[in-house]
Amino acid sequence: MRPIGFVIYEDVALLLHNYLPNGTLAQFLHDPTKISEYEPDWPTRLNIATGVAEGLAFLHHVAIIHLDISSGNILLDADFKPLVGEIEISKLLDPSKGTASISAVAGSFGYIPPEYAYTMQVTAPGNVYSYGVVLLEILTTRLPVDEAFGEGIDLVKWVHSAPARGETPEQILDARLSTVSFAWRKEMLSALKVALLCTDNTPAKRPKMKKVVEMLQEIKQN
């Protein structure tokens, strides 16, 4: 999302953006004040997930890596079309390496790819991981970090360890959505497979964002 202007007053600098009435994806998913007015919204969520994937695929196409992909940095316009915020803190990739160096671990807690901690390099696969966390949020309506998961367990580990707990994929999904219809449940399970691929612990095994877009579009078409 591009700023439309800026304001500098003394030692304060502000970027100006168009007003987006539906706030952030984090608010859309987790705002407790909206629970009473909640309505099942899987098609909206799938459109948001696809739109974010398309935005990141474009950034990667022009060799730009986003440094802080999170539901709090995804803004929703009046029609719930997603806009990826904080583009101004992105990095250009070194075309010869496919990476960019950082001086400190970049990103929001719960979304940071595990490899960033020891490589200090941001990469396209790292962005894919962070996107996968967002997609898991959309599917489960759970925060990326929650004490309910247990000590040292985040959303990614909680989802990936479901089989070991004897839980089915259906039990991971937000039941308010997955139980509405067979079609919704089928689409959500397909999207869950995409999220699991994106959050694979091995960067080389994660799909490219372009492939993620194709998989989500196929879910919508089927």
mmCIF file of C-alpha atoms in Angstrom:
data_model
loop_
_atom_site.group_PDB
_atom_site.id
_atom_site.type_symbol
_atom_site.label_atom_id
_atom_site.label_comp_id
_atom_site.label_asym_id
_atom_site.label_seq_id
_atom_site.Cartn_x
_atom_site.Cartn_y
_atom_site.Cartn_z
ATOM 1 C CA MET A 1 0.000 0.000 0.000
ATOM 2 C CA ARG A 2 1.559 3.268 -1.105
ATOM 3 C CA PRO A 3 1.352 6.390 1.063
ATOM 4 C CA ILE A 4 -0.404 9.405 -0.475
ATOM 5 C CA GLY A 5 1.755 11.948 1.318
ATOM 6 C CA PHE A 6 3.681 12.781 4.444
ATOM 7 C CA VAL A 7 3.810 15.271 7.291
ATOM 8 C CA ILE A 8 6.941 16.428 9.086
ATOM 9 C CA TYR A 9 6.583 18.558 12.204
ATOM 10 C CA GLU A 10 9.644 19.214 14.332
ATOM 11 C CA ASP A 11 10.986 15.737 15.169
ATOM 12 C CA VAL A 12 7.850 13.822 14.114
ATOM 13 C CA ALA A 13 7.428 12.317 10.629
ATOM 14 C CA LEU A 14 4.144 10.717 9.537
ATOM 15 C CA LEU A 15 3.093 8.910 6.367
ATOM 16 C CA LEU A 16 -0.432 9.545 5.090
ATOM 17 C CA HIS A 17 -2.585 6.749 3.670
ATOM 18 C CA ASN A 18 -6.107 6.551 2.326
ATOM 19 C CA TYR A 19 -8.672 5.747 5.017
ATOM 20 C CA LEU A 20 -9.549 2.050 5.087
ATOM 21 C CA PRO A 21 -12.812 1.573 7.026
ATOM 22 C CA ASN A 22 -12.434 -2.122 7.821
ATOM 23 C CA GLY A 23 -9.139 -1.740 9.642
ATOM 24 C CA THR A 24 -6.636 -4.563 9.675
ATOM 25 C CA LEU A 25 -7.019 -8.281 9.107
ATOM 26 C CA ALA A 26 -6.003 -8.778 12.743
ATOM 27 C CA GLN A 27 -8.976 -6.679 13.854
ATOM 28 C CA PHE A 28 -11.274 -8.493 11.443
ATOM 29 C CA LEU A 29 -10.253 -11.876 12.859
ATOM 30 C CA HIS A 30 -9.651 -11.186 16.531
ATOM 31 C CA ASP A 31 -11.493 -8.024 17.654
ATOM 32 C CA PRO A 32 -13.544 -9.196 20.692
ATOM 33 C CA THR A 33 -16.041 -6.337 20.267
ATOM 34 C CA LYS A 34 -17.247 -7.882 17.004
ATOM 35 C CA ILE A 35 -17.948 -11.383 18.309
ATOM 36 C CA SER A 36 -21.643 -10.640 18.940
ATOM 37 C CA GLU A 37 -22.158 -9.538 15.333
ATOM 38 C CA TYR A 38 -20.099 -12.365 13.814
ATOM 39 C CA GLU A 39 -21.386 -13.925 10.606
ATOM 40 C CA PRO A 40 -19.760 -16.851 8.772
ATOM 41 C CA ASP A 41 -17.516 -15.316 6.142
ATOM 42 C CA TRP A 42 -15.353 -17.985 4.505
ATOM 43 C CA PRO A 43 -15.688 -16.582 0.939
ATOM 44 C CA THR A 44 -14.525 -13.198 2.247
ATOM 45 C CA ARG A 45 -11.590 -14.805 4.033
ATOM 46 C CA LEU A 46 -10.584 -16.791 0.959
ATOM 47 C CA ASN A 47 -10.676 -13.627 -1.146
ATOM 48 C CA ILE A 48 -8.497 -11.857 1.422
ATOM 49 C CA ALA A 49 -6.005 -14.738 1.482
ATOM 50 C CA THR A 50 -5.826 -14.766 -2.309
ATOM 51 C CA GLY A 51 -5.425 -10.999 -2.532
ATOM 52 C CA VAL A 52 -2.553 -10.970 -0.044
ATOM 53 C CA ALA A 53 -0.847 -13.809 -1.920
ATOM 54 C CA GLU A 54 -1.185 -11.889 -5.185
ATOM 55 C CA GLY A 55 0.364 -8.799 -3.613
ATOM 56 C CA LEU A 56 3.342 -10.724 -2.255
ATOM 57 C CA ALA A 57 3.793 -12.576 -5.545
ATOM 58 C CA PHE A 58 4.078 -9.210 -7.288
ATOM 59 C CA LEU A 59 6.664 -7.965 -4.781
ATOM 60 C CA HIS A 60 8.731 -11.099 -5.280
ATOM 61 C CA HIS A 61 8.453 -10.716 -9.063
ATOM 62 C CA VAL A 62 10.218 -7.350 -8.772
ATOM 63 C CA ALA A 63 12.744 -8.743 -6.235
ATOM 64 C CA ILE A 64 11.281 -7.058 -3.151
ATOM 65 C CA ILE A 65 11.023 -8.831 0.201
ATOM 66 C CA HIS A 66 8.570 -7.594 2.821
ATOM 67 C CA LEU A 67 10.102 -7.380 6.291
ATOM 68 C CA ASP A 68 6.977 -7.662 8.438
ATOM 69 C CA ILE A 69 4.142 -9.753 7.039
ATOM 70 C CA SER A 70 1.441 -10.118 9.681
ATOM 71 C CA SER A 71 -2.324 -9.808 9.973
ATOM 72 C CA GLY A 72 -1.735 -6.437 11.621
ATOM 73 C CA ASN A 73 -0.047 -5.146 8.463
ATOM 74 C CA ILE A 74 -2.819 -6.259 6.109
ATOM 75 C CA LEU A 75 -5.398 -3.502 5.670
ATOM 76 C CA LEU A 76 -8.956 -3.982 4.403
ATOM 77 C CA ASP A 77 -10.852 -1.464 2.293
ATOM 78 C CA ALA A 78 -14.620 -0.936 2.223
ATOM 79 C CA ASP A 79 -15.074 -4.101 0.121
ATOM 80 C CA PHE A 80 -12.642 -6.144 2.259
ATOM 81 C CA LYS A 81 -10.042 -6.043 -0.498
ATOM 82 C CA PRO A 82 -6.663 -6.521 1.208
ATOM 83 C CA LEU A 83 -3.782 -4.101 0.911
ATOM 84 C CA VAL A 84 -0.356 -5.093 2.215
ATOM 85 C CA GLY A 85 0.979 -2.318 4.432
ATOM 86 C CA GLU A 86 4.486 -1.364 5.556
ATOM 87 C CA ILE A 87 5.883 -1.720 2.021
ATOM 88 C CA GLU A 88 8.239 1.118 2.873
ATOM 89 C CA ILE A 89 10.219 -1.210 5.169
ATOM 90 C CA SER A 90 10.884 -3.779 2.461
ATOM 91 C CA LYS A 91 14.244 -4.933 1.122
ATOM 92 C CA LEU A 92 15.585 -5.395 -2.388
ATOM 93 C CA LEU A 93 17.025 -8.838 -2.999
ATOM 94 C CA ASP A 94 20.579 -9.401 -4.154
ATOM 95 C CA PRO A 95 19.835 -10.927 -7.586
ATOM 96 C CA SER A 96 22.905 -13.180 -7.414
ATOM 97 C CA LYS A 97 21.967 -14.679 -4.030
ATOM 98 C CA GLY A 98 18.198 -14.299 -3.734
ATOM 99 C CA THR A 99 18.673 -12.877 -0.236
ATOM 100 C CA ALA A 100 19.054 -9.557 1.564
ATOM 101 C CA SER A 101 20.989 -8.992 4.771
ATOM 102 C CA ILE A 102 19.454 -7.612 7.965
ATOM 103 C CA SER A 103 21.134 -6.322 11.118
ATOM 104 C CA ALA A 104 18.415 -7.658 13.432
ATOM 105 C CA VAL A 105 15.694 -10.280 13.158
ATOM 106 C CA ALA A 106 12.880 -8.650 11.189
ATOM 107 C CA GLY A 107 9.171 -9.268 11.613
ATOM 108 C CA SER A 108 6.436 -9.660 14.202
ATOM 109 C CA PHE A 109 6.577 -12.331 16.896
ATOM 110 C CA GLY A 110 4.825 -15.477 15.721
ATOM 111 C CA TYR A 111 5.337 -14.723 12.027
ATOM 112 C CA ILE A 112 9.129 -14.821 11.802
ATOM 113 C CA PRO A 113 10.544 -17.789 9.851
ATOM 114 C CA PRO A 114 12.743 -19.962 12.091
ATOM 115 C CA GLU A 115 15.760 -19.646 9.789
ATOM 116 C CA TYR A 116 15.930 -15.845 10.124
ATOM 117 C CA ALA A 117 17.271 -16.183 13.664
ATOM 118 C CA TYR A 118 20.521 -17.821 12.552
ATOM 119 C CA THR A 119 20.981 -16.693 8.930
ATOM 120 C CA MET A 120 20.207 -12.965 9.348
ATOM 121 C CA GLN A 121 19.087 -13.102 5.710
ATOM 122 C CA VAL A 122 15.586 -12.279 4.488
ATOM 123 C CA THR A 123 14.352 -14.361 1.576
ATOM 124 C CA ALA A 124 11.302 -15.065 -0.547
ATOM 125 C CA PRO A 125 10.777 -18.437 1.218
ATOM 126 C CA GLY A 126 10.830 -16.526 4.500
ATOM 127 C CA ASN A 127 7.991 -14.345 3.233
ATOM 128 C CA VAL A 128 6.120 -17.489 2.213
ATOM 129 C CA TYR A 129 6.406 -18.798 5.775
ATOM 130 C CA SER A 130 5.025 -15.567 7.248
ATOM 131 C CA TYR A 131 2.181 -15.656 4.742
ATOM 132 C CA GLY A 132 1.464 -19.236 5.785
ATOM 133 C CA VAL A 133 1.034 -18.076 9.378
ATOM 134 C CA VAL A 134 -1.479 -15.471 8.191
ATOM 135 C CA LEU A 135 -3.336 -18.156 6.233
ATOM 136 C CA LEU A 136 -3.468 -20.356 9.340
ATOM 137 C CA GLU A 137 -4.919 -17.404 11.250
ATOM 138 C CA ILE A 138 -7.600 -17.018 8.595
ATOM 139 C CA LEU A 139 -8.469 -20.722 8.778
ATOM 140 C CA THR A 140 -8.425 -21.150 12.554
ATOM 141 C CA THR A 141 -9.244 -17.647 13.858
ATOM 142 C CA ARG A 142 -6.457 -18.197 16.365
ATOM 143 C CA LEU A 143 -3.638 -15.820 17.257
ATOM 144 C CA PRO A 144 -0.144 -16.789 16.056
ATOM 145 C CA VAL A 145 1.027 -16.870 19.667
ATOM 146 C CA ASP A 146 -1.338 -17.992 22.417
ATOM 147 C CA GLU A 147 -0.729 -19.442 25.888
ATOM 148 C CA ALA A 148 -3.511 -21.942 25.178
ATOM 149 C CA PHE A 149 -1.171 -23.798 22.809
ATOM 150 C CA GLY A 150 1.210 -24.645 25.638
ATOM 151 C CA GLU A 151 4.688 -23.516 26.583
ATOM 152 C CA GLY A 152 6.948 -22.893 23.592
ATOM 153 C CA ILE A 153 4.175 -23.724 21.115
ATOM 154 C CA ASP A 154 2.993 -21.232 18.508
ATOM 155 C CA LEU A 155 0.214 -21.548 15.930
ATOM 156 C CA VAL A 156 2.446 -23.225 13.349
ATOM 157 C CA LYS A 157 3.703 -25.874 15.781
ATOM 158 C CA TRP A 158 0.192 -26.387 17.142
ATOM 159 C CA VAL A 159 -1.225 -27.048 13.673
ATOM 160 C CA HIS A 160 1.651 -29.239 12.481
ATOM 161 C CA SER A 161 1.504 -31.342 15.657
ATOM 162 C CA ALA A 162 -2.249 -32.001 15.414
ATOM 163 C CA PRO A 163 -1.825 -35.602 14.144
ATOM 164 C CA ALA A 164 0.412 -36.389 17.124
ATOM 165 C CA ARG A 165 -2.376 -35.150 19.406
ATOM 166 C CA GLY A 166 -4.856 -37.382 17.615
ATOM 167 C CA GLU A 167 -6.714 -34.442 16.079
ATOM 168 C CA THR A 168 -8.100 -34.389 12.558
ATOM 169 C CA PRO A 169 -7.622 -31.467 10.140
ATOM 170 C CA GLU A 170 -11.299 -30.590 10.629
ATOM 171 C CA GLN A 171 -10.666 -30.031 14.332
ATOM 172 C CA ILE A 172 -8.057 -27.377 13.532
ATOM 173 C CA LEU A 173 -10.414 -25.225 11.469
ATOM 174 C CA ASP A 174 -12.759 -22.572 12.849
ATOM 175 C CA ALA A 175 -15.921 -24.652 13.331
ATOM 176 C CA ARG A 176 -18.127 -21.597 12.832
ATOM 177 C CA LEU A 177 -17.034 -21.714 9.196
ATOM 178 C CA SER A 178 -16.228 -25.346 8.448
ATOM 179 C CA THR A 179 -19.599 -26.635 9.670
ATOM 180 C CA VAL A 180 -21.693 -24.265 7.547
ATOM 181 C CA SER A 181 -21.510 -26.414 4.431
ATOM 182 C CA PHE A 182 -19.595 -29.295 2.893
ATOM 183 C CA ALA A 183 -18.328 -26.967 0.148
ATOM 184 C CA TRP A 184 -16.849 -24.521 2.653
ATOM 185 C CA ARG A 185 -15.213 -27.327 4.647
ATOM 186 C CA LYS A 186 -13.708 -28.802 1.477
ATOM 187 C CA GLU A 187 -12.266 -25.427 0.446
ATOM 188 C CA MET A 188 -10.900 -24.781 3.926
ATOM 189 C CA LEU A 189 -9.190 -28.178 4.055
ATOM 190 C CA SER A 190 -7.605 -27.468 0.673
ATOM 191 C CA ALA A 191 -6.415 -24.072 1.915
ATOM 192 C CA LEU A 192 -5.038 -25.761 5.047
ATOM 193 C CA LYS A 193 -2.831 -27.930 2.837
ATOM 194 C CA VAL A 194 -1.477 -24.754 1.235
ATOM 195 C CA ALA A 195 -0.769 -23.245 4.658
ATOM 196 C CA LEU A 196 1.075 -26.393 5.763
ATOM 197 C CA LEU A 197 3.274 -26.225 2.664
ATOM 198 C CA CYS A 198 4.014 -22.550 3.276
ATOM 199 C CA THR A 199 5.044 -23.167 6.884
ATOM 200 C CA ASP A 200 7.306 -26.128 6.199
ATOM 201 C CA ASN A 201 10.362 -25.910 8.438
ATOM 202 C CA THR A 202 12.643 -26.344 5.407
ATOM 203 C CA PRO A 203 12.708 -23.154 3.286
ATOM 204 C CA ALA A 204 13.464 -25.014 0.042
ATOM 205 C CA LYS A 205 10.277 -27.070 0.408
ATOM 206 C CA ARG A 206 7.987 -24.044 0.573
ATOM 207 C CA PRO A 207 6.157 -23.104 -2.647
ATOM 208 C CA LYS A 208 6.803 -19.812 -4.402
ATOM 209 C CA MET A 209 4.158 -17.135 -3.875
ATOM 210 C CA LYS A 210 3.164 -17.401 -7.531
ATOM 211 C CA LYS A 211 2.363 -21.084 -6.963
ATOM 212 C CA VAL A 212 0.431 -20.210 -3.794
ATOM 213 C CA VAL A 213 -1.727 -17.827 -5.836
ATOM 214 C CA GLU A 214 -2.395 -20.559 -8.387
ATOM 215 C CA MET A 215 -3.392 -23.066 -5.693
ATOM 216 C CA LEU A 216 -5.777 -20.619 -3.999
ATOM 217 C CA GLN A 217 -7.335 -19.602 -7.301
ATOM 218 C CA GLU A 218 -7.889 -23.266 -8.105
ATOM 219 C CA ILE A 219 -9.688 -23.683 -4.765
ATOM 220 C CA LYS A 220 -11.960 -20.750 -5.611
ATOM 221 C CA GLN A 221 -12.708 -22.076 -9.093
ATOM 222 C CA ASN A 222 -13.520 -25.590 -7.934
#
